[in-house]
Amino acid sequence: GENVEQHPSTLSVQEGDSAVIKCTYSDSASNYFPWYKQELGKGPQLIIDIRSNVGEKKDQRIAVTLNKTAKHFSLHITETQPEDSAVYFCAASKGAGGTSYGKLTFGQGTILTVHP
Amino acid sequence: DTGVSQNPRHKITKRGQNVTFRCDPISEHNRLYWYRQTLGQGPEFLTYFQNEAQLEKSRLLSDRFSAERPKGSFSTLEIQRTEQGDSAMYLCASSLGGAHEWGETQYFGPGTRLLVL
């Protein structure tokens, strides 16, 4: 099955700096890669996602890049703010038409701390 | 609020008791997933429904676990004879089924945190 590795496990930055979180996946058939932000005691909240037919996607301060050949994708947060502090998870999935049924396989998470 | 809702938000039970959790997906979503998340880990897939049909169950879902989605709307997850190892956050997610070849956006509920004493 799919395996997703995420690094680093913790990341500490100063407000205004950029933060980068990297993930690798094992199944070349995976074609959808979302990123979720999870705050304490809450469920994961989708912040950005990308399909494998696109190499990069940006939404204001957040961007995701995908390298299908190397099977890795990254989350970039620019001009970080204290409210960006949370746990971030990457995930990968295939379509629901196959035996994977569209389930998400998550990385282990990155605790991001933005210091004022 | 038209997002995914889950009840209860917290449940404390004694080992050996049965518990049931409920998930109400986004109304037009036909796909529903259950995941389990332990402290410091990412969510792990448990089971998947398309409409009322349960199409896949993870090996994590032992015989003590059962899930239903009657009429393709809300879903319940029951754990019988709870064990301390069942303590975790149980998350529900839903998605709007479209083209089968692409993975699709899943929206998560707030989760039910279970503590088995």
mmCIF file with all atom_site columns, N, CA and C in Angstrom, chain A residues 31-32 36 38 41-44 46 49 51-53 89 93-109, chain B residues 9 31 33 35 37 40-45 48 50 55-56 89 91 99-111 113:
data_model
loop_
_atom_site.group_PDB
_atom_site.id
_atom_site.type_symbol
_atom_site.label_atom_id
_atom_site.label_alt_id
_atom_site.label_comp_id
_atom_site.label_asym_id
_atom_site.label_entity_id
_atom_site.label_seq_id
_atom_site.pdbx_PDB_ins_code
_atom_site.Cartn_x
_atom_site.Cartn_y
_atom_site.Cartn_z
_atom_site.occupancy
_atom_site.B_iso_or_equiv
_atom_site.pdbx_formal_charge
_atom_site.auth_seq_id
_atom_site.auth_comp_id
_atom_site.auth_asym_id
_atom_site.auth_atom_id
_atom_site.pdbx_PDB_model_num
ATOM 1   N N  . ASN A 1 31  ? -2.555  10.294 -7.104  1.00 0.00 ? 31  ASN A N  1
ATOM 2   C CA . ASN A 1 31  ? -2.709  11.435 -8.000  1.00 0.00 ? 31  ASN A CA 1
ATOM 3   C C  . ASN A 1 31  ? -3.320  12.665 -7.340  1.00 0.00 ? 31  ASN A C  1
ATOM 4   N N  . TYR A 1 32  ? -3.531  12.587 -6.029  1.00 0.00 ? 32  TYR A N  1
ATOM 5   C CA . TYR A 1 32  ? -4.143  13.717 -5.326  1.00 0.00 ? 32  TYR A CA 1
ATOM 6   C C  . TYR A 1 32  ? -3.430  13.893 -4.004  1.00 0.00 ? 32  TYR A C  1
ATOM 7   N N  . TYR A 1 36  ? -3.354  19.381 5.184   1.00 0.00 ? 36  TYR A N  1
ATOM 8   C CA . TYR A 1 36  ? -4.315  19.729 6.222   1.00 0.00 ? 36  TYR A CA 1
ATOM 9   C C  . TYR A 1 36  ? -3.605  20.409 7.384   1.00 0.00 ? 36  TYR A C  1
ATOM 10  N N  . GLN A 1 38  ? -4.142  21.122 11.452  1.00 0.00 ? 38  GLN A N  1
ATOM 11  C CA . GLN A 1 38  ? -4.931  20.657 12.586  1.00 0.00 ? 38  GLN A CA 1
ATOM 12  C C  . GLN A 1 38  ? -4.525  21.412 13.843  1.00 0.00 ? 38  GLN A C  1
ATOM 13  N N  . GLY A 1 41  ? -7.285  19.771 19.486  1.00 0.00 ? 41  GLY A N  1
ATOM 14  C CA . GLY A 1 41  ? -8.659  19.400 19.787  1.00 0.00 ? 41  GLY A CA 1
ATOM 15  C C  . GLY A 1 41  ? -9.626  19.531 18.630  1.00 0.00 ? 41  GLY A C  1
ATOM 16  N N  . LYS A 1 42  ? -9.116  19.801 17.438  1.00 0.00 ? 42  LYS A N  1
ATOM 17  C CA . LYS A 1 42  ? -9.987  19.975 16.280  1.00 0.00 ? 42  LYS A CA 1
ATOM 18  C C  . LYS A 1 42  ? -9.673  18.956 15.195  1.00 0.00 ? 42  LYS A C  1
ATOM 19  N N  . GLY A 1 43  ? -10.575 18.833 14.241  1.00 0.00 ? 43  GLY A N  1
ATOM 20  C CA . GLY A 1 43  ? -10.327 17.961 13.111  1.00 0.00 ? 43  GLY A CA 1
ATOM 21  C C  . GLY A 1 43  ? -9.433  18.634 12.086  1.00 0.00 ? 43  GLY A C  1
ATOM 22  N N  . PRO A 1 44  ? -8.831  17.861 11.192  1.00 0.00 ? 44  PRO A N  1
ATOM 23  C CA . PRO A 1 44  ? -7.978  18.440 10.144  1.00 0.00 ? 44  PRO A CA 1
ATOM 24  C C  . PRO A 1 44  ? -8.785  19.348 9.221   1.00 0.00 ? 44  PRO A C  1
ATOM 25  N N  . LEU A 1 46  ? -8.610  21.331 5.562   1.00 0.00 ? 46  LEU A N  1
ATOM 26  C CA . LEU A 1 46  ? -7.896  21.413 4.285   1.00 0.00 ? 46  LEU A CA 1
ATOM 27  C C  . LEU A 1 46  ? -7.420  22.838 4.046   1.00 0.00 ? 46  LEU A C  1
ATOM 28  N N  . ASP A 1 49  ? -4.579  21.827 -1.903  1.00 0.00 ? 49  ASP A N  1
ATOM 29  C CA . ASP A 1 49  ? -4.404  20.498 -2.467  1.00 0.00 ? 49  ASP A CA 1
ATOM 30  C C  . ASP A 1 49  ? -3.922  20.626 -3.907  1.00 0.00 ? 49  ASP A C  1
ATOM 31  N N  . ARG A 1 51  ? -3.453  18.194 -7.725  1.00 0.00 ? 51  ARG A N  1
ATOM 32  C CA . ARG A 1 51  ? -3.562  16.966 -8.488  1.00 0.00 ? 51  ARG A CA 1
ATOM 33  C C  . ARG A 1 51  ? -2.272  16.732 -9.251  1.00 0.00 ? 51  ARG A C  1
ATOM 34  N N  . SER A 1 52  ? -2.055  15.510 -9.658  1.00 0.00 ? 52  SER A N  1
ATOM 35  C CA . SER A 1 52  ? -0.778  15.143 -10.269 1.00 0.00 ? 52  SER A CA 1
ATOM 36  C C  . SER A 1 52  ? -0.592  15.710 -11.674 1.00 0.00 ? 52  SER A C  1
ATOM 37  N N  . ASN A 1 53  ? -1.638  16.300 -12.254 1.00 0.00 ? 53  ASN A N  1
ATOM 38  C CA . ASN A 1 53  ? -1.479  16.902 -13.582 1.00 0.00 ? 53  ASN A CA 1
ATOM 39  C C  . ASN A 1 53  ? -1.024  18.362 -13.488 1.00 0.00 ? 53  ASN A C  1
ATOM 40  N N  . PHE A 1 89  ? -0.383  18.241 8.177   1.00 0.00 ? 89  PHE A N  1
ATOM 41  C CA . PHE A 1 89  ? -0.297  16.883 7.648   1.00 0.00 ? 89  PHE A CA 1
ATOM 42  C C  . PHE A 1 89  ? -0.363  16.924 6.130   1.00 0.00 ? 89  PHE A C  1
ATOM 43  N N  . SER A 1 93  ? -3.648  10.204 -2.147  1.00 0.00 ? 93  SER A N  1
ATOM 44  C CA . SER A 1 93  ? -4.702  9.245  -2.459  1.00 0.00 ? 93  SER A CA 1
ATOM 45  C C  . SER A 1 93  ? -4.779  9.013  -3.958  1.00 0.00 ? 93  SER A C  1
ATOM 46  N N  . LYS A 1 94  ? -5.468  7.909  -4.275  1.00 0.00 ? 94  LYS A N  1
ATOM 47  C CA . LYS A 1 94  ? -5.787  7.608  -5.666  1.00 0.00 ? 94  LYS A CA 1
ATOM 48  C C  . LYS A 1 94  ? -7.290  7.796  -5.827  1.00 0.00 ? 94  LYS A C  1
ATOM 49  N N  . GLY A 1 95  ? -7.766  7.603  -7.008  1.00 0.00 ? 95  GLY A N  1
ATOM 50  C CA . GLY A 1 95  ? -9.193  7.731  -7.255  1.00 0.00 ? 95  GLY A CA 1
ATOM 51  C C  . GLY A 1 95  ? -9.989  6.648  -6.561  1.00 0.00 ? 95  GLY A C  1
ATOM 52  N N  . ALA A 1 96  ? -11.287 6.903  -6.390  1.00 0.00 ? 96  ALA A N  1
ATOM 53  C CA . ALA A 1 96  ? -12.156 5.970  -5.681  1.00 0.00 ? 96  ALA A CA 1
ATOM 54  C C  . ALA A 1 96  ? -12.584 4.809  -6.559  1.00 0.00 ? 96  ALA A C  1
ATOM 55  N N  . GLY A 1 97  ? -12.217 4.810  -7.814  1.00 0.00 ? 97  GLY A N  1
ATOM 56  C CA . GLY A 1 97  ? -12.650 3.747  -8.693  1.00 0.00 ? 97  GLY A CA 1
ATOM 57  C C  . GLY A 1 97  ? -11.859 2.469  -8.554  1.00 0.00 ? 97  GLY A C  1
ATOM 58  N N  . GLY A 1 98  ? -10.704 2.546  -7.971  1.00 0.00 ? 98  GLY A N  1
ATOM 59  C CA . GLY A 1 98  ? -9.893  1.350  -7.796  1.00 0.00 ? 98  GLY A CA 1
ATOM 60  C C  . GLY A 1 98  ? -10.058 0.764  -6.406  1.00 0.00 ? 98  GLY A C  1
ATOM 61  N N  . THR A 1 99  ? -9.172  -0.117 -6.027  1.00 0.00 ? 99  THR A N  1
ATOM 62  C CA . THR A 1 99  ? -9.293  -0.776 -4.728  1.00 0.00 ? 99  THR A CA 1
ATOM 63  C C  . THR A 1 99  ? -8.888  0.121  -3.573  1.00 0.00 ? 99  THR A C  1
ATOM 64  N N  . SER A 1 100 ? -8.322  1.295  -3.859  1.00 0.00 ? 100 SER A N  1
ATOM 65  C CA . SER A 1 100 ? -7.957  2.197  -2.769  1.00 0.00 ? 100 SER A CA 1
ATOM 66  C C  . SER A 1 100 ? -9.181  2.935  -2.238  1.00 0.00 ? 100 SER A C  1
ATOM 67  N N  . TYR A 1 101 ? -10.247 2.989  -3.040  1.00 0.00 ? 101 TYR A N  1
ATOM 68  C CA . TYR A 1 101 ? -11.489 3.645  -2.638  1.00 0.00 ? 101 TYR A CA 1
ATOM 69  C C  . TYR A 1 101 ? -11.294 5.094  -2.211  1.00 0.00 ? 101 TYR A C  1
ATOM 70  N N  . GLY A 1 102 ? -10.258 5.731  -2.726  1.00 0.00 ? 102 GLY A N  1
ATOM 71  C CA . GLY A 1 102 ? -10.072 7.145  -2.456  1.00 0.00 ? 102 GLY A CA 1
ATOM 72  C C  . GLY A 1 102 ? -9.582  7.468  -1.063  1.00 0.00 ? 102 GLY A C  1
ATOM 73  N N  . LYS A 1 103 ? -9.177  6.476  -0.298  1.00 0.00 ? 103 LYS A N  1
ATOM 74  C CA . LYS A 1 103 ? -8.757  6.755  1.078   1.00 0.00 ? 103 LYS A CA 1
ATOM 75  C C  . LYS A 1 103 ? -7.464  7.554  1.084   1.00 0.00 ? 103 LYS A C  1
ATOM 76  N N  . LEU A 1 104 ? -7.328  8.397  2.094   1.00 0.00 ? 104 LEU A N  1
ATOM 77  C CA . LEU A 1 104 ? -6.134  9.202  2.266   1.00 0.00 ? 104 LEU A CA 1
ATOM 78  C C  . LEU A 1 104 ? -5.118  8.449  3.121   1.00 0.00 ? 104 LEU A C  1
ATOM 79  N N  . THR A 1 105 ? -3.863  8.495  2.708   1.00 0.00 ? 105 THR A N  1
ATOM 80  C CA . THR A 1 105 ? -2.762  8.022  3.538   1.00 0.00 ? 105 THR A CA 1
ATOM 81  C C  . THR A 1 105 ? -1.989  9.256  3.989   1.00 0.00 ? 105 THR A C  1
ATOM 82  N N  . PHE A 1 106 ? -1.865  9.426  5.296   1.00 0.00 ? 106 PHE A N  1
ATOM 83  C CA . PHE A 1 106 ? -1.290  10.630 5.865   1.00 0.00 ? 106 PHE A CA 1
ATOM 84  C C  . PHE A 1 106 ? 0.176   10.452 6.241   1.00 0.00 ? 106 PHE A C  1
ATOM 85  N N  . GLY A 1 107 ? 0.906   11.567 6.209   1.00 0.00 ? 107 GLY A N  1
ATOM 86  C CA . GLY A 1 107 ? 2.226   11.613 6.812   1.00 0.00 ? 107 GLY A CA 1
ATOM 87  C C  . GLY A 1 107 ? 2.100   11.717 8.319   1.00 0.00 ? 107 GLY A C  1
ATOM 88  N N  . GLN A 1 108 ? 3.246   11.771 8.998   1.00 0.00 ? 108 GLN A N  1
ATOM 89  C CA . GLN A 1 108 ? 3.257   11.721 10.456  1.00 0.00 ? 108 GLN A CA 1
ATOM 90  C C  . GLN A 1 108 ? 2.981   13.074 11.094  1.00 0.00 ? 108 GLN A C  1
ATOM 91  N N  . GLY A 1 109 ? 3.009   14.126 10.304  1.00 0.00 ? 109 GLY A N  1
ATOM 92  C CA . GLY A 1 109 ? 2.704   15.455 10.824  1.00 0.00 ? 109 GLY A CA 1
ATOM 93  C C  . GLY A 1 109 ? 3.933   16.281 11.145  1.00 0.00 ? 109 GLY A C  1
ATOM 94  N N  . ARG B 2 9   ? -18.534 14.762 21.192  1.00 0.00 ? 9   ARG B N  1
ATOM 95  C CA . ARG B 2 9   ? -17.178 15.256 20.960  1.00 0.00 ? 9   ARG B CA 1
ATOM 96  C C  . ARG B 2 9   ? -16.173 14.535 21.854  1.00 0.00 ? 9   ARG B C  1
ATOM 97  N N  . ARG B 2 31  ? -19.907 10.064 -0.313  1.00 0.00 ? 31  ARG B N  1
ATOM 98  C CA . ARG B 2 31  ? -18.820 9.232  0.202   1.00 0.00 ? 31  ARG B CA 1
ATOM 99  C C  . ARG B 2 31  ? -18.480 9.634  1.633   1.00 0.00 ? 31  ARG B C  1
ATOM 100 N N  . TYR B 2 33  ? -15.969 8.534  5.099   1.00 0.00 ? 33  TYR B N  1
ATOM 101 C CA . TYR B 2 33  ? -14.799 7.800  5.582   1.00 0.00 ? 33  TYR B CA 1
ATOM 102 C C  . TYR B 2 33  ? -14.710 7.938  7.095   1.00 0.00 ? 33  TYR B C  1
ATOM 103 N N  . TYR B 2 35  ? -11.712 7.560  10.093  1.00 0.00 ? 35  TYR B N  1
ATOM 104 C CA . TYR B 2 35  ? -10.284 7.456  10.374  1.00 0.00 ? 35  TYR B CA 1
ATOM 105 C C  . TYR B 2 35  ? -10.090 7.444  11.888  1.00 0.00 ? 35  TYR B C  1
ATOM 106 N N  . GLN B 2 37  ? -7.130  8.517  14.831  1.00 0.00 ? 37  GLN B N  1
ATOM 107 C CA . GLN B 2 37  ? -5.893  9.267  15.044  1.00 0.00 ? 37  GLN B CA 1
ATOM 108 C C  . GLN B 2 37  ? -5.440  9.121  16.487  1.00 0.00 ? 37  GLN B C  1
ATOM 109 N N  . GLY B 2 40  ? -0.004  12.267 18.352  1.00 0.00 ? 40  GLY B N  1
ATOM 110 C CA . GLY B 2 40  ? 1.268   12.442 17.669  1.00 0.00 ? 40  GLY B CA 1
ATOM 111 C C  . GLY B 2 40  ? 1.371   11.755 16.319  1.00 0.00 ? 40  GLY B C  1
ATOM 112 N N  . GLN B 2 41  ? 0.244   11.222 15.846  1.00 0.00 ? 41  GLN B N  1
ATOM 113 C CA . GLN B 2 41  ? 0.251   10.524 14.559  1.00 0.00 ? 41  GLN B CA 1
ATOM 114 C C  . GLN B 2 41  ? -0.748  11.141 13.596  1.00 0.00 ? 41  GLN B C  1
ATOM 115 N N  . GLY B 2 42  ? -0.581  10.816 12.323  1.00 0.00 ? 42  GLY B N  1
ATOM 116 C CA . GLY B 2 42  ? -1.581  11.228 11.346  1.00 0.00 ? 42  GLY B CA 1
ATOM 117 C C  . GLY B 2 42  ? -2.781  10.290 11.396  1.00 0.00 ? 42  GLY B C  1
ATOM 118 N N  . PRO B 2 43  ? -3.916  10.736 10.871  1.00 0.00 ? 43  PRO B N  1
ATOM 119 C CA . PRO B 2 43  ? -5.099  9.858  10.829  1.00 0.00 ? 43  PRO B CA 1
ATOM 120 C C  . PRO B 2 43  ? -4.828  8.597  10.008  1.00 0.00 ? 43  PRO B C  1
ATOM 121 N N  . GLU B 2 44  ? -5.444  7.490  10.447  1.00 0.00 ? 44  GLU B N  1
ATOM 122 C CA . GLU B 2 44  ? -5.323  6.222  9.721   1.00 0.00 ? 44  GLU B CA 1
ATOM 123 C C  . GLU B 2 44  ? -6.714  5.773  9.283   1.00 0.00 ? 44  GLU B C  1
ATOM 124 N N  . PHE B 2 45  ? -6.807  5.322  8.055   1.00 0.00 ? 45  PHE B N  1
ATOM 125 C CA . PHE B 2 45  ? -8.071  4.916  7.465   1.00 0.00 ? 45  PHE B CA 1
ATOM 126 C C  . PHE B 2 45  ? -8.661  3.705  8.190   1.00 0.00 ? 45  PHE B C  1
ATOM 127 N N  . TYR B 2 48  ? -14.845 2.855  4.649   1.00 0.00 ? 48  TYR B N  1
ATOM 128 C CA . TYR B 2 48  ? -15.350 3.751  3.616   1.00 0.00 ? 48  TYR B CA 1
ATOM 129 C C  . TYR B 2 48  ? -16.746 3.313  3.183   1.00 0.00 ? 48  TYR B C  1
ATOM 130 N N  . GLN B 2 50  ? -19.772 4.244  0.255   1.00 0.00 ? 50  GLN B N  1
ATOM 131 C CA . GLN B 2 50  ? -20.305 4.992  -0.872  1.00 0.00 ? 50  GLN B CA 1
ATOM 132 C C  . GLN B 2 50  ? -21.815 4.831  -0.786  1.00 0.00 ? 50  GLN B C  1
ATOM 133 N N  . LEU B 2 55  ? -17.742 -0.300 1.477   1.00 0.00 ? 55  LEU B N  1
ATOM 134 C CA . LEU B 2 55  ? -16.959 -0.916 0.411   1.00 0.00 ? 55  LEU B CA 1
ATOM 135 C C  . LEU B 2 55  ? -15.574 -1.369 0.834   1.00 0.00 ? 55  LEU B C  1
ATOM 136 N N  . GLU B 2 56  ? -15.045 -0.818 1.911   1.00 0.00 ? 56  GLU B N  1
ATOM 137 C CA . GLU B 2 56  ? -13.729 -1.238 2.342   1.00 0.00 ? 56  GLU B CA 1
ATOM 138 C C  . GLU B 2 56  ? -13.588 -1.086 3.845   1.00 0.00 ? 56  GLU B C  1
ATOM 139 N N  . MET B 2 89  ? -8.661  9.562  18.805  1.00 0.00 ? 89  MET B N  1
ATOM 140 C CA . MET B 2 89  ? -9.624  10.468 18.194  1.00 0.00 ? 89  MET B CA 1
ATOM 141 C C  . MET B 2 89  ? -10.195 9.752  16.978  1.00 0.00 ? 89  MET B C  1
ATOM 142 N N  . LEU B 2 91  ? -12.223 10.191 13.640  1.00 0.00 ? 91  LEU B N  1
ATOM 143 C CA . LEU B 2 91  ? -12.554 11.264 12.705  1.00 0.00 ? 91  LEU B CA 1
ATOM 144 C C  . LEU B 2 91  ? -13.428 10.730 11.569  1.00 0.00 ? 91  LEU B C  1
ATOM 145 N N  . ALA B 2 99  ? -15.502 11.928 -10.683 1.00 0.00 ? 99  ALA B N  1
ATOM 146 C CA . ALA B 2 99  ? -14.768 11.023 -11.552 1.00 0.00 ? 99  ALA B CA 1
ATOM 147 C C  . ALA B 2 99  ? -13.935 10.055 -10.715 1.00 0.00 ? 99  ALA B C  1
ATOM 148 N N  . HIS B 2 100 ? -14.001 8.790  -11.004 1.00 0.00 ? 100 HIS B N  1
ATOM 149 C CA . HIS B 2 100 ? -13.368 7.797  -10.151 1.00 0.00 ? 100 HIS B CA 1
ATOM 150 C C  . HIS B 2 100 ? -11.847 7.780  -10.260 1.00 0.00 ? 100 HIS B C  1
ATOM 151 N N  . GLU B 2 101 ? -11.304 8.379  -11.323 1.00 0.00 ? 101 GLU B N  1
ATOM 152 C CA . GLU B 2 101 ? -9.862  8.241  -11.488 1.00 0.00 ? 101 GLU B CA 1
ATOM 153 C C  . GLU B 2 101 ? -9.054  9.194  -10.618 1.00 0.00 ? 101 GLU B C  1
ATOM 154 N N  . TRP B 2 102 ? -9.674  10.253 -10.085 1.00 0.00 ? 102 TRP B N  1
ATOM 155 C CA . TRP B 2 102 ? -8.954  11.206 -9.259  1.00 0.00 ? 102 TRP B CA 1
ATOM 156 C C  . TRP B 2 102 ? -9.309  11.052 -7.788  1.00 0.00 ? 102 TRP B C  1
ATOM 157 N N  . GLY B 2 103 ? -8.283  11.199 -6.929  1.00 0.00 ? 103 GLY B N  1
ATOM 158 C CA . GLY B 2 103 ? -8.562  11.371 -5.519  1.00 0.00 ? 103 GLY B CA 1
ATOM 159 C C  . GLY B 2 103 ? -9.328  12.679 -5.362  1.00 0.00 ? 103 GLY B C  1
ATOM 160 N N  . GLU B 2 104 ? -10.118 12.794 -4.302  1.00 0.00 ? 104 GLU B N  1
ATOM 161 C CA . GLU B 2 104 ? -10.965 13.977 -4.176  1.00 0.00 ? 104 GLU B CA 1
ATOM 162 C C  . GLU B 2 104 ? -10.912 14.559 -2.771  1.00 0.00 ? 104 GLU B C  1
ATOM 163 N N  . THR B 2 105 ? -11.336 15.789 -2.662  1.00 0.00 ? 105 THR B N  1
ATOM 164 C CA . THR B 2 105 ? -11.265 16.520 -1.408  1.00 0.00 ? 105 THR B CA 1
ATOM 165 C C  . THR B 2 105 ? -12.154 15.896 -0.348  1.00 0.00 ? 105 THR B C  1
ATOM 166 N N  . GLN B 2 106 ? -11.587 15.616 0.778   1.00 0.00 ? 106 GLN B N  1
ATOM 167 C CA . GLN B 2 106 ? -12.337 15.101 1.920   1.00 0.00 ? 106 GLN B CA 1
ATOM 168 C C  . GLN B 2 106 ? -12.375 16.180 2.999   1.00 0.00 ? 106 GLN B C  1
ATOM 169 N N  . TYR B 2 107 ? -13.574 16.395 3.531   1.00 0.00 ? 107 TYR B N  1
ATOM 170 C CA . TYR B 2 107 ? -13.786 17.384 4.581   1.00 0.00 ? 107 TYR B CA 1
ATOM 171 C C  . TYR B 2 107 ? -14.013 16.638 5.889   1.00 0.00 ? 107 TYR B C  1
ATOM 172 N N  . PHE B 2 108 ? -13.245 17.021 6.879   1.00 0.00 ? 108 PHE B N  1
ATOM 173 C CA . PHE B 2 108 ? -13.270 16.320 8.158   1.00 0.00 ? 108 PHE B CA 1
ATOM 174 C C  . PHE B 2 108 ? -14.167 17.011 9.183   1.00 0.00 ? 108 PHE B C  1
ATOM 175 N N  . GLY B 2 109 ? -14.739 16.186 10.040  1.00 0.00 ? 109 GLY B N  1
ATOM 176 C CA . GLY B 2 109 ? -15.459 16.698 11.194  1.00 0.00 ? 109 GLY B CA 1
ATOM 177 C C  . GLY B 2 109 ? -14.493 16.975 12.340  1.00 0.00 ? 109 GLY B C  1
ATOM 178 N N  . PRO B 2 110 ? -15.028 17.446 13.473  1.00 0.00 ? 110 PRO B N  1
ATOM 179 C CA . PRO B 2 110 ? -14.178 17.805 14.611  1.00 0.00 ? 110 PRO B CA 1
ATOM 180 C C  . PRO B 2 110 ? -13.659 16.593 15.379  1.00 0.00 ? 110 PRO B C  1
ATOM 181 N N  . GLY B 2 111 ? -14.213 15.419 15.110  1.00 0.00 ? 111 GLY B N  1
ATOM 182 C CA . GLY B 2 111 ? -13.739 14.218 15.772  1.00 0.00 ? 111 GLY B CA 1
ATOM 183 C C  . GLY B 2 111 ? -14.440 13.918 17.085  1.00 0.00 ? 111 GLY B C  1
ATOM 184 N N  . ARG B 2 113 ? -13.285 12.259 20.658  1.00 0.00 ? 113 ARG B N  1
ATOM 185 C CA . ARG B 2 113 ? -12.131 11.769 21.417  1.00 0.00 ? 113 ARG B CA 1
ATOM 186 C C  . ARG B 2 113 ? -12.604 10.742 22.428  1.00 0.00 ? 113 ARG B C  1
#
